[in-house]
Amino acid sequence: MDKGLDLRGVTIAKGDRTLISINRQIGPGDVLTIMGPSGSGKSTLLAYLTGTLSTDFRASGQVWLDGHDITHAAPYRRRLGILFQDDLLFPHMSVGANLAFGLRPGGSRAERAARVDAALAEVGLDGFADRDPATLSGGQKARVALMRMLLSEPCALLLDEPFSRLDAELRVQVRDMVFAQAKARALPVLLVTHDAMDRDAAGGDVFLMDDVEAGPDRATARPPG
Amino acid sequence: MNRRRLLPFVPMATLVLMLGPVLAGLWGTILPAFGQLSAAGLHGPSLDPFRMVFATPGIWQSIRLSVTTGLLSALLSLGIVILIFAGWSGTRSFRLLERLLSPFLAVPHAAAAFGLAFLIAPSGWIARLLSPWATGWGRPPDWLIVQDPWGLCMVAGLTLKEMPFLLLMTLAAVGQTDAIRSMAVAQALGYGRVSGWIKTVLPRVYPQIRLPVYVVLAYAMSVVDVAIILGPSTPAPLSVLIVRWMGDPDLALRLRAAAGALVQFGLVVMALGLWRMGEAAVGYFGSMWLYHGKRGRYDLVGRSFGLVLGGISALAILGGLVVLAVWSFAGFWGFPDLLPAELTLTNWTRHSAGIAQALTETALIASAATIISLVLALGCLEAEYRHGLRIGSRGLWLLYLPLVIPQTAFLPGLQTLMLGFGVTSGQGAVILAHVVFVLPYVFLSLGDPFRAWDAKMGVIAAALGAGPDRVLWAVRLPMLLRPVLTAVAVGIAVSVGQYLPTLLIGGGRVATLTTEAVALASGGDRRAIAVYGLMQTGAALIPFALALLVPALVWRNRRGLRHG
């Protein structure tokens, strides 16, 4: 079985125009950085990978994850963890409930609570379980979002410029934490960014997007499912 | 059956439930209007029913009343709303007016009409306020203010009630235009507030409020309950005549009612056509006016008019509710005393049994109709989200159709049709008839917030392993708790206020607070009217209070949802 995330001849087009064409393999613990100016279709690729590409686009090729073809799998069965620019914590749930939402089903209530607490402790947020996510600082929110995603036990990580909203100091901190967690879990990582510092920190393979002119990015206009 | 396979059929089912009764009702009107009524052993085609309609004494006056009251109240409410927006948007007075007027959207038409009548009648509060020191009246003057032969009082009542509706619809439309910056540019070019707004913002806003304006026009032309309460009775507006004919035990009179309903339908269609031509004319002369570049000299006049008329409207509805409350507790109350000599609970205890029964019936019908509408609206919106099943740009028209086609045109036909098929009129039928009117409002109220929800929340929830159903129930609906409850409140308010569907489809056997209140109108027992009118208002307003309160309580520790 081939571990890792495998993009086999993935081509996405809108009308007659090809937005991206990529053929890469990301091994466990490796990082592939996709660089390009904003609006160049980076988010389109992520929408395709998560299965939420708008029907305005045409896509061909295959996506394999840990030896399974997930090209046509339902979004919630793909086991691709994703972090966006915004933390997107569910505003109606407490911090702990956000983590429990991500945590795979199974276990008693007490066991689940213990895992949630342990996850919070791991990122230095002991005792935050009952807090309202809206009262957290930007760095704290980013850490909660990261742990929520990791608790869902993804098989690969997609990062959609997740650090660009953080200020410089925090950015380094959060970035190091994300990469360290991915490395520790031997997860393949696909990082989309337009920031050279992110690329250097990731240290892996780099895929440069052409500076093609692209229309308004409506890649995530279609819902999952 | 699997719900996931059911979902794609919800939009179609919704259309059938919403438009089916309208089309069936029109069909059921056309047949008897041309003399075909098998249930009564009558066979057409013949034009006798129309001859009977036009042979009715005073019919032309009735027809004229329908047209003038409708056009006048639509023009007035639209005009006042435009002046309020043009003169005051963005100011503190505007926010005050908006806050004062929006709750009145929920006040049932009948209650607002009774309140107005109790204010301006010769023995009403205003006359008492001015007597005897200013007027010298020791007893109410013998003036016909309420139910005046020109229908002016009815126009006033309709304008009061329709203005808050147009105000809120305009507010939503203005939010989608670049109004603030357009006004800044216009004012920098030397235009006054009013002329600047009318020249730069209105042309973009009007197309978006056109359908609501048509609803107001069609409604005002064919309204029954307000016409019974405030409108003239000899002759009455056409819609009241139709309902009177429908209530006659002689089945042959149904033919005349059906023909009358078709005449009413034709009148509304003609009025809408006339209005459309008016729009074109205003657009034509408006663009010439724009080209002239006049900066507007009557700014202050327009602004003052807007504020004064808006203020009077708000005060009139509020004052009407207060005077209803006073009457409901009034013991002996002689003229020209400002307040009753004694306050008592007798009026309430005397009607408690009737009220309890009517309230139960009202609550049952309103909740059932609202739940059905909410499920269908959510189903349509979710189908649109999951499967891309948009009804399309024409969908909005379909949604407005049951509101633009006059109730008096298709409800009599629906009743006749039910009679023909031997369907018993009653609670169930009334609930389905209410859905026809509740559903569009629930849909309109829920649609924007539902579509505005950040779809990335759904992407991230799916990436965390949540299927579409879990995303809907655990993430989307809880986040949308406030708009969902608001939509429920809107639905209940619409259902509570329905008069004609309850009366006709209920076959006169379903007694809600509204039908009971309107039935009291002719009797003139002010205390009973006040009690029922207040209950009716409460039944419509309390759900709104809950829709505000419940999310605030449930999400009291969730700052991220406080302004959502």
Coordinates of C-alpha atoms in Angstrom, one line a residue, chain A residues 50 52 75-77 79-84 86-95 98 100-102 104 130-136 148-149 152 160 220-225, chain B residues 4 382 384-388 453-471 473-480 554-562:
Chain A
T50 CA -12.0 18.3 -0.5
T52 CA -16.4 20.8 -3.0
P75 CA -16.3 15.0 1.2
Y76 CA -16.8 13.7 4.7
R77 CA -15.3 10.3 3.9
R79 CA -10.1 12.0 5.7
L80 CA -8.3 15.0 4.4
G81 CA -7.8 17.5 7.3
I82 CA -8.0 21.2 6.2
L83 CA -7.0 24.5 7.8
F84 CA -8.2 27.7 6.3
D86 CA -10.0 31.8 9.2
D87 CA -10.1 29.5 12.2
L88 CA -13.8 28.7 11.4
L89 CA -14.4 27.5 14.9
F90 CA -18.2 26.8 15.3
P91 CA -19.4 29.8 17.1
H92 CA -22.3 28.0 18.8
M93 CA -20.1 25.4 20.5
S94 CA -17.7 25.7 23.3
V95 CA -14.0 25.1 22.7
N98 CA -15.6 22.1 18.9
A100 CA -15.4 16.8 20.4
F101 CA -17.1 17.5 17.1
G102 CA -13.8 16.7 15.4
R104 CA -13.8 10.4 15.8
D130 CA -15.7 25.5 28.5
R131 CA -14.7 28.7 26.9
D132 CA -16.6 30.5 24.2
P133 CA -14.4 30.4 21.1
A134 CA -15.2 34.1 20.4
T135 CA -13.3 35.1 23.5
L136 CA -10.0 33.5 22.4
R148 CA -9.9 19.9 16.2
M149 CA -8.6 18.9 12.8
S152 CA -10.5 13.8 13.4
D160 CA -5.0 27.0 2.8
T220 CA -15.8 26.7 -2.8
A221 CA -19.2 27.9 -4.0
R222 CA -20.6 24.4 -4.1
P223 CA -21.3 22.7 -0.8
P224 CA -19.9 19.4 0.3
G225 CA -22.1 16.4 -0.4
Chain B
R4 CA -31.6 11.9 1.1
E382 CA -31.1 22.6 1.7
E384 CA -30.7 24.2 -3.4
Y385 CA -27.5 23.9 -1.3
R386 CA -26.8 20.2 -1.7
H387 CA -28.1 19.5 -5.2
G388 CA -28.0 23.0 -6.8
W453 CA -24.3 31.3 5.9
D454 CA -20.5 30.8 5.4
A455 CA -20.3 27.6 3.3
K456 CA -16.7 27.1 4.5
M457 CA -18.2 26.1 7.8
G458 CA -19.8 23.2 5.9
V459 CA -16.5 22.4 4.1
I460 CA -14.6 22.2 7.4
A461 CA -17.3 20.2 9.1
A462 CA -17.2 17.7 6.2
A463 CA -13.4 17.6 6.4
L464 CA -13.9 16.7 10.1
G465 CA -16.0 13.7 9.0
A466 CA -19.5 15.1 9.3
G467 CA -22.0 14.0 6.7
P468 CA -24.5 16.5 5.1
D469 CA -27.3 15.7 7.7
R470 CA -24.9 16.2 10.6
V471 CA -23.7 19.5 9.1
W473 CA -28.5 19.7 12.3
A474 CA -25.3 20.2 14.3
V475 CA -23.8 23.2 12.6
R476 CA -26.0 25.1 10.2
L477 CA -29.4 25.1 12.0
P478 CA -27.9 25.9 15.5
M479 CA -25.9 28.8 13.9
L480 CA -29.1 30.0 12.2
V554 CA -29.5 29.9 24.5
W555 CA -26.4 31.6 23.1
R556 CA -25.8 33.9 26.1
N557 CA -22.2 32.6 26.4
R558 CA -21.5 32.7 22.7
R559 CA -20.3 36.1 21.6
G560 CA -19.8 35.0 18.0
L561 CA -23.5 34.6 17.6
R562 CA -24.7 37.7 19.3

